[in-house]
GROMACS .gro file of C-alpha atoms in nm:
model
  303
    1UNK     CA    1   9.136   5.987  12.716
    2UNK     CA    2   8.949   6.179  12.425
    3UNK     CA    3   8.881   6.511  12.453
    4UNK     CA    4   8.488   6.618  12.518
    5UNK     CA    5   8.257   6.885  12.396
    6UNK     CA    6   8.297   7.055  12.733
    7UNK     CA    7   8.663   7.086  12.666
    8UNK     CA    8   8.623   7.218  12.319
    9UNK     CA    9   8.360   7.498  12.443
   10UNK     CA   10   8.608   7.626  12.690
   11UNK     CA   11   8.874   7.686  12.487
   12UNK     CA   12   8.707   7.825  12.240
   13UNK     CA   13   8.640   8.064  12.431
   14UNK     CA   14   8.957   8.101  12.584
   15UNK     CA   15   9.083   8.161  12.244
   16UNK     CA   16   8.802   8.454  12.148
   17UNK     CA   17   8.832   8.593  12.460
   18UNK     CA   18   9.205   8.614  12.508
   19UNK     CA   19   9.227   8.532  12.894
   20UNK     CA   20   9.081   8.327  13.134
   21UNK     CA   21   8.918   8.488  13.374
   22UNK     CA   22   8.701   8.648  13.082
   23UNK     CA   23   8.625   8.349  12.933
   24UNK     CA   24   8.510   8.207  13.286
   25UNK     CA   25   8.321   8.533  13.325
   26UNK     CA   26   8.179   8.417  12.988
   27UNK     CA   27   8.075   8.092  13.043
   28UNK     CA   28   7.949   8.135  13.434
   29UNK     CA   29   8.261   7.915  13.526
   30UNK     CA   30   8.529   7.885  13.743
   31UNK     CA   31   8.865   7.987  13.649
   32UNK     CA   32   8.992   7.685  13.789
   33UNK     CA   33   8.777   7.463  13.532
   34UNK     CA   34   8.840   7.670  13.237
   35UNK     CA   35   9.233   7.620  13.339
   36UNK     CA   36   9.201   7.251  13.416
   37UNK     CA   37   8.994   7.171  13.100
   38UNK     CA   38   9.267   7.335  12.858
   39UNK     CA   39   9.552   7.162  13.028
   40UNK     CA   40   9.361   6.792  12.986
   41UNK     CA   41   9.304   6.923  12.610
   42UNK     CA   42   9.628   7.009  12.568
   43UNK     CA   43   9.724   6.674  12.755
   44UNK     CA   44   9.504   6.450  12.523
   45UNK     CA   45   9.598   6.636  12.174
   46UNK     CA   46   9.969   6.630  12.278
   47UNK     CA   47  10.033   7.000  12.160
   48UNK     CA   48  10.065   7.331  12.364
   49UNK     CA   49   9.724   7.533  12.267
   50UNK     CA   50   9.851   7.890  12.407
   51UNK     CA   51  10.185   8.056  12.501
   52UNK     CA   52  10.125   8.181  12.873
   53UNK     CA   53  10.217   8.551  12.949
   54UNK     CA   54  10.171   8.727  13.282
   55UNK     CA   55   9.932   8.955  13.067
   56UNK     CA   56   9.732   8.636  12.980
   57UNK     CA   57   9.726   8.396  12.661
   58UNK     CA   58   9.850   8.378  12.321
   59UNK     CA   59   9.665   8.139  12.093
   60UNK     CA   60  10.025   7.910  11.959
   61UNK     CA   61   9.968   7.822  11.544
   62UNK     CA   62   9.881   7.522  11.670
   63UNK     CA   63   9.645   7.610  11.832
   64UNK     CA   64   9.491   7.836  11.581
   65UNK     CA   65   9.510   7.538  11.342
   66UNK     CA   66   9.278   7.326  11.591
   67UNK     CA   67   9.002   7.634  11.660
   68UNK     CA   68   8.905   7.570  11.317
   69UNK     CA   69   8.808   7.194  11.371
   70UNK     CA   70   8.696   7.273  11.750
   71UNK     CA   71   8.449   7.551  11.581
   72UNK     CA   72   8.345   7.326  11.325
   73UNK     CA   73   8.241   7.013  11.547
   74UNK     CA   74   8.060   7.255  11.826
   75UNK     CA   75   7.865   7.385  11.495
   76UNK     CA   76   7.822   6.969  11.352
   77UNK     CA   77   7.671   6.910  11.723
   78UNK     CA   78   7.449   7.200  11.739
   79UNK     CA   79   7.295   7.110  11.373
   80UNK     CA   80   7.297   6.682  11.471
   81UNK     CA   81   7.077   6.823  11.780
   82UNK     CA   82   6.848   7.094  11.539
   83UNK     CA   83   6.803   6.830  11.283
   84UNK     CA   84   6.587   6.635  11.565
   85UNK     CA   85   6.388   6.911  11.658
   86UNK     CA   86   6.317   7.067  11.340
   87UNK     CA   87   6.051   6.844  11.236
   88UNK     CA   88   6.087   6.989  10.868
   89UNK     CA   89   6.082   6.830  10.578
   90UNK     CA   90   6.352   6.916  10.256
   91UNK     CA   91   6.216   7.238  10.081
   92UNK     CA   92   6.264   7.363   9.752
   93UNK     CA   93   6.279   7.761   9.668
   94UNK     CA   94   6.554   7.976   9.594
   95UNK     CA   95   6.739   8.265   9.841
   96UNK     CA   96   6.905   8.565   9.727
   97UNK     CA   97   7.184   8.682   9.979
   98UNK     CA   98   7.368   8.996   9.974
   99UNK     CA   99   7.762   9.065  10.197
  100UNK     CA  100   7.975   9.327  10.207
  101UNK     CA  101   8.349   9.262  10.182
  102UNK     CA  102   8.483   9.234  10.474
  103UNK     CA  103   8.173   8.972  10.629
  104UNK     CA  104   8.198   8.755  10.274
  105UNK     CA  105   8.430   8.517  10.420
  106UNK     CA  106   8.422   8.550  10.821
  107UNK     CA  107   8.068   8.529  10.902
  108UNK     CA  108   7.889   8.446  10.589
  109UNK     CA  109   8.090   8.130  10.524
  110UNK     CA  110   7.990   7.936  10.817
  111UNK     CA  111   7.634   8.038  10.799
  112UNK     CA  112   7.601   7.939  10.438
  113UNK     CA  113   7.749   7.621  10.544
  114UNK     CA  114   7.474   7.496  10.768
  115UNK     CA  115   7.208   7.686  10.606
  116UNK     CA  116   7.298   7.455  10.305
  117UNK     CA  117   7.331   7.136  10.532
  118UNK     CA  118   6.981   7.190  10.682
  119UNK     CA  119   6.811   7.320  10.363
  120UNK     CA  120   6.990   7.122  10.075
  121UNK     CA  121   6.719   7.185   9.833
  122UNK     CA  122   6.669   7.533   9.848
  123UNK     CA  123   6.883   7.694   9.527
  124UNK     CA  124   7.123   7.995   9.703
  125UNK     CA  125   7.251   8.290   9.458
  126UNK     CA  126   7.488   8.529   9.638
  127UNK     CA  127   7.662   8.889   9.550
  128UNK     CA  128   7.918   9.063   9.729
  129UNK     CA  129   7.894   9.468   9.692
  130UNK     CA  130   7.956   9.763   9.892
  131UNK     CA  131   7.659   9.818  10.177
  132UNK     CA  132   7.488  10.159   9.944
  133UNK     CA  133   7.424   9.901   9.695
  134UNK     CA  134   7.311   9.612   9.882
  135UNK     CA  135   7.086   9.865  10.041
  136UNK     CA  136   6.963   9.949   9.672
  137UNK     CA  137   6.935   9.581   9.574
  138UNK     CA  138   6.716   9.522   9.932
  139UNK     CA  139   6.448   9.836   9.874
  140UNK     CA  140   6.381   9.735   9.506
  141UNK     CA  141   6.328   9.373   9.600
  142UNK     CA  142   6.640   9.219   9.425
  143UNK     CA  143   6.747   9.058   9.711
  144UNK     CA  144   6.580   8.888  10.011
  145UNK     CA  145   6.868   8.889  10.267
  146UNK     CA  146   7.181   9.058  10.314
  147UNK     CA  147   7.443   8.996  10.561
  148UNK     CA  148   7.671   9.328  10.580
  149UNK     CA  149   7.810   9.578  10.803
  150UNK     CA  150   7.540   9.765  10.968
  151UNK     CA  151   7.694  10.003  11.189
  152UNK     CA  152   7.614  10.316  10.913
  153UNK     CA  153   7.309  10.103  10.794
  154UNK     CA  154   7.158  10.404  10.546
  155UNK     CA  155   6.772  10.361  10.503
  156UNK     CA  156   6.684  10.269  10.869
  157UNK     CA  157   6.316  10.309  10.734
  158UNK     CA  158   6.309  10.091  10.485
  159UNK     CA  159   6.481   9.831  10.635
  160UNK     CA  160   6.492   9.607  10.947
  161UNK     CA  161   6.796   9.457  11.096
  162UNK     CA  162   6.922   9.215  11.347
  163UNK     CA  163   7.308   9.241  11.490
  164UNK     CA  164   7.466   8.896  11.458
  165UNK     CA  165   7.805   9.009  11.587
  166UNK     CA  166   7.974   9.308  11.733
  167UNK     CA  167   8.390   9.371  11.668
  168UNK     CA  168   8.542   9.630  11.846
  169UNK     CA  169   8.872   9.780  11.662
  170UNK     CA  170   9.218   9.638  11.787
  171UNK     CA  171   9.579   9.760  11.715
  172UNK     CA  172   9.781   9.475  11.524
  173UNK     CA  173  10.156   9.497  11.460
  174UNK     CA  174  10.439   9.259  11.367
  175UNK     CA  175  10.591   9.084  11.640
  176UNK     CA  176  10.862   9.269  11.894
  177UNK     CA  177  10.697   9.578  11.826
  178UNK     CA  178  10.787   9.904  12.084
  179UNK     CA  179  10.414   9.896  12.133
  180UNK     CA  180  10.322   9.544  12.236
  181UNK     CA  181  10.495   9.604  12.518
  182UNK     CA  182  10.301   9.900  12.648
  183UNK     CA  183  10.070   9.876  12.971
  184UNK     CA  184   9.861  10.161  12.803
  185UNK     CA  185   9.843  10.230  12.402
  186UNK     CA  186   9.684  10.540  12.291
  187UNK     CA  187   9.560  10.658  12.008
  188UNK     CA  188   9.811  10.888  11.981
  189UNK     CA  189  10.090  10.668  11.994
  190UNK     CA  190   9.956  10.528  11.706
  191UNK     CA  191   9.934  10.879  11.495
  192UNK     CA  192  10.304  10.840  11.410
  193UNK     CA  193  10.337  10.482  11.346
  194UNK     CA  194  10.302  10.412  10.925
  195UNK     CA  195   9.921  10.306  10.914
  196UNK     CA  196   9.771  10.005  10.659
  197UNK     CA  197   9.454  10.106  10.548
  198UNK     CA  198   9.201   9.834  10.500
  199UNK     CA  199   9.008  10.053  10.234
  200UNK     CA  200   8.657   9.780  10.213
  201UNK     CA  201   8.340   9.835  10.405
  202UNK     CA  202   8.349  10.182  10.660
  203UNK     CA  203   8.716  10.066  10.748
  204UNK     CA  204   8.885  10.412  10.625
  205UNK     CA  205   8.627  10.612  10.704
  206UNK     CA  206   8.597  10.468  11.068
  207UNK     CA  207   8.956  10.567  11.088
  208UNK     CA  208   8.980  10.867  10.935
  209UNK     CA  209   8.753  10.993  11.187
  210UNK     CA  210   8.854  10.833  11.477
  211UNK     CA  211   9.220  10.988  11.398
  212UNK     CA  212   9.086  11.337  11.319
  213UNK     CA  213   8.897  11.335  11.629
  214UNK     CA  214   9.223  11.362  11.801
  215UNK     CA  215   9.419  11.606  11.525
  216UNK     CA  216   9.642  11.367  11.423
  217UNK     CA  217   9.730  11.334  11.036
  218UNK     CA  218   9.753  10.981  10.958
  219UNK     CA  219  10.101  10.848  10.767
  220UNK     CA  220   9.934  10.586  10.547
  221UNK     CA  221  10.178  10.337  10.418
  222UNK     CA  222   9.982  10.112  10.195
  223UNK     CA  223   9.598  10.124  10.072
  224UNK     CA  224   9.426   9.772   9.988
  225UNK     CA  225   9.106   9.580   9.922
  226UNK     CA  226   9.292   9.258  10.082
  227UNK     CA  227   9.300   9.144  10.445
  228UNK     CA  228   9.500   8.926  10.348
  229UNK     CA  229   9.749   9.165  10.243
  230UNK     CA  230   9.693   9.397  10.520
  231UNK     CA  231   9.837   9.082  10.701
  232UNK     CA  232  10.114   9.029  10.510
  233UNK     CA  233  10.204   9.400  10.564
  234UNK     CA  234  10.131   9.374  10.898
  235UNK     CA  235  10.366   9.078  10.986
  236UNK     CA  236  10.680   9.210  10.779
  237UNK     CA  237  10.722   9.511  10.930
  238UNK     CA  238  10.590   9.746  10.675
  239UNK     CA  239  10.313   9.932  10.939
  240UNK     CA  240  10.009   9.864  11.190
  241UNK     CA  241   9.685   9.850  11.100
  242UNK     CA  242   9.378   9.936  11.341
  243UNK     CA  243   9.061   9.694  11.244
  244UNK     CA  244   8.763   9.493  11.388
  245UNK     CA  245   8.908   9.203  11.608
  246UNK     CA  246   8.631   9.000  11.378
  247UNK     CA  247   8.929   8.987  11.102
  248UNK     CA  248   9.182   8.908  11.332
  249UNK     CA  249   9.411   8.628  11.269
  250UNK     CA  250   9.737   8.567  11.447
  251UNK     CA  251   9.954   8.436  11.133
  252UNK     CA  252   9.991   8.584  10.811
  253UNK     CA  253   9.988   8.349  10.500
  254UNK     CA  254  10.324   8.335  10.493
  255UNK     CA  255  10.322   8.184  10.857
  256UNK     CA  256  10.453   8.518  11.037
  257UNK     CA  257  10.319   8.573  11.393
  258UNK     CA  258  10.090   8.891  11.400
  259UNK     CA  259  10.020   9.055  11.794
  260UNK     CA  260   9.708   9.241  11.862
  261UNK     CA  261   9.635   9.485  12.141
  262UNK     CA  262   9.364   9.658  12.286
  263UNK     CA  263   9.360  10.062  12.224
  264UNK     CA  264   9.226  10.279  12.485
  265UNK     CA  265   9.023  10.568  12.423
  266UNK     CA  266   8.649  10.543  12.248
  267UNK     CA  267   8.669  10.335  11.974
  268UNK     CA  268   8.408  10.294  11.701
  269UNK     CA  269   8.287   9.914  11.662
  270UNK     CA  270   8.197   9.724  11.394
  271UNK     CA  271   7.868   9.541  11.369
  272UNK     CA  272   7.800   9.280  11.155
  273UNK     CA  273   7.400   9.160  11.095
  274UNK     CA  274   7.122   9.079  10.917
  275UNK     CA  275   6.945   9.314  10.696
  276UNK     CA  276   6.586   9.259  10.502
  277UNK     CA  277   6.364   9.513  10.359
  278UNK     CA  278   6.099   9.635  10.626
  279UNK     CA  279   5.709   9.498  10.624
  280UNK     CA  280   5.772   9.255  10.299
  281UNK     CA  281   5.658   8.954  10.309
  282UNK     CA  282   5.976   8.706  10.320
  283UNK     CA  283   5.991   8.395  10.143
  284UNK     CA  284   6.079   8.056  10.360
  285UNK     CA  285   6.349   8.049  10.254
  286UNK     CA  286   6.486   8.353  10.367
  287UNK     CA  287   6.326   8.304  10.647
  288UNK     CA  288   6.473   7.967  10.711
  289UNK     CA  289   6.852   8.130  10.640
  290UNK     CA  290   6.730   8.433  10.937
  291UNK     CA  291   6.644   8.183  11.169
  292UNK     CA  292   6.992   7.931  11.120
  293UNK     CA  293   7.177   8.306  11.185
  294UNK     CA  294   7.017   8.350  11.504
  295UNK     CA  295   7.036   8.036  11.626
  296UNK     CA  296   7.433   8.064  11.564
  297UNK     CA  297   7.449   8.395  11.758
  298UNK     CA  298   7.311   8.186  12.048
  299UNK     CA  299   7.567   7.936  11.965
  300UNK     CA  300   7.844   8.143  11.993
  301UNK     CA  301   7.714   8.385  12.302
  302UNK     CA  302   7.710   8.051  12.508
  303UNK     CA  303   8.053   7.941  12.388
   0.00000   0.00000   0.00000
């Protein structure tokens, strides 16, 4: 029996929401159906999707491998069925986009890939740069779009924005760490604990705050541009690293399993949206490329 849309909705969001009963909350579901559905996935692909824990799931590599594809056919679907209602003809015209670093390849990527497959004609030039300048680039007209961190979003006068995604900030650490154990992890349990410090976007300064807040002098083991490397670091032992669950990955490159774990306590959160200079007159295109990122967010709040 092949596996069906349905069954590729539910555990997707089994796998973004880390437990079952929130992913049935999610969907307006049953647990039972969000259990059953997994298990005839699981059945049909012939590979175990999640390691069960009394605390709830683990996505398995496996099954982190096949969330890729899963995302990427929900997202085929929900263009085969936009194409249809459309009703627009290929355009011509150019778009110039704007990301910070740490958006460039988790949202951005995706959304540039059906903007392209429903607009093929329209010519796309993009720059990644820290927010202040994208900011810059957006008041004096340079660009038309920007898709960037907004949570310290500068010039709320100038410019108008639209939240595409909201992260809250987990705690990752290597596997068999004292703390992935815990019932309860506080902030303060992680003051001791050699930090990685994600240095792109608000990252560090999030942090910094967050761990002054509570009078704790952070023992930073390693600065870096790289999420990838904060990974790495991550998975080997060197330190944890607290950062937007958007970033999250459970394997490093080197194929190393990498836990996460909710922090209590007020948290900042990240979020990640669209940002356009206020009153101007946007070209289609840009237009076009707001409307494909909102129809996405819908996409992924019914997943």
């Amino acid at each position: 029996m092949a596996f069906t849309l349905r069954q590729l909705q539910f555990f997707v969001a089994v796998a973004e929401q880390g437990t079952v009963s929130r992913a049935a909350q999610k969907l307006s579901i049953s647990q039972s159906s969000v259990t059953e559905a997994i298990k005839e996935l699981e059945s049909d692909l012939g590979v175990e999707l999640f390691e069960r824990h009394p605390r709830g799931l683990n996505i398995t590599h496996k099954g982190h491998q096949f969330l890729r594809h899963a995302t990427k056919i929900l997202t085929s679907v929900s263009d085969a069925r936009r194409a249809f209602h459309a009703g627009q003809e290929a355009t011509g015209g150019r778009l110039q986009l704007g990301v910070t670093s740490l958006v460039a390849g988790y949202v951005l990527s995706d959304l540039l890939a059906r903007y392209r497959r429903a607009y093929p004609g329209v010519e796309v030039s993009a720059i990644e740069d820290n927010g202040d300048y994208l900011e810059h680039l957006l008041i004096g007209g340079k660009l038309d779009v920007a898709v960037m961190v907004t949570s310290n979003l500068r010039d709320r006068t100038a410019l108008q924005s639209e939240i595409l995604e909201v992260s809250a900030y987990r705690l990752w650490m290597p596997l068999g760490h004292p703390l992935a154990g815990a019932d309860i992890i506080g902030v303060d349990d992680i003051a001791g604990e050699p930090l990685i410090m994600l240095t792109i976007d608000e990252i560090e300064e999030n942090m910094g705050r967050l761990l002054a807040a509570f009078g704790a002098r952070p023992h930073i083991a390693f600065r870096t541009r790289s999420v990838e490397a904060v990974r790495s670091l991550v998975a080997t032992g060197a330190g944890v690293a607290l950062l937007p669950d958007l970033v999250y990955r459970p394997w490093s490159l080197e194929g190393d399993r990498i836990e996460s774990r909710d922090v209590s306590g007020s948290l900042p959160v990240v979020q990640v949206g669209m940002v356009w200079r206020r009153g101007s007159g946007l070209p289609q295109a840009a237009r076009d490329f707001i409307g494909i990122a909102q129809s996405q967010r819908t996409i992924r709040q019914r997943q």
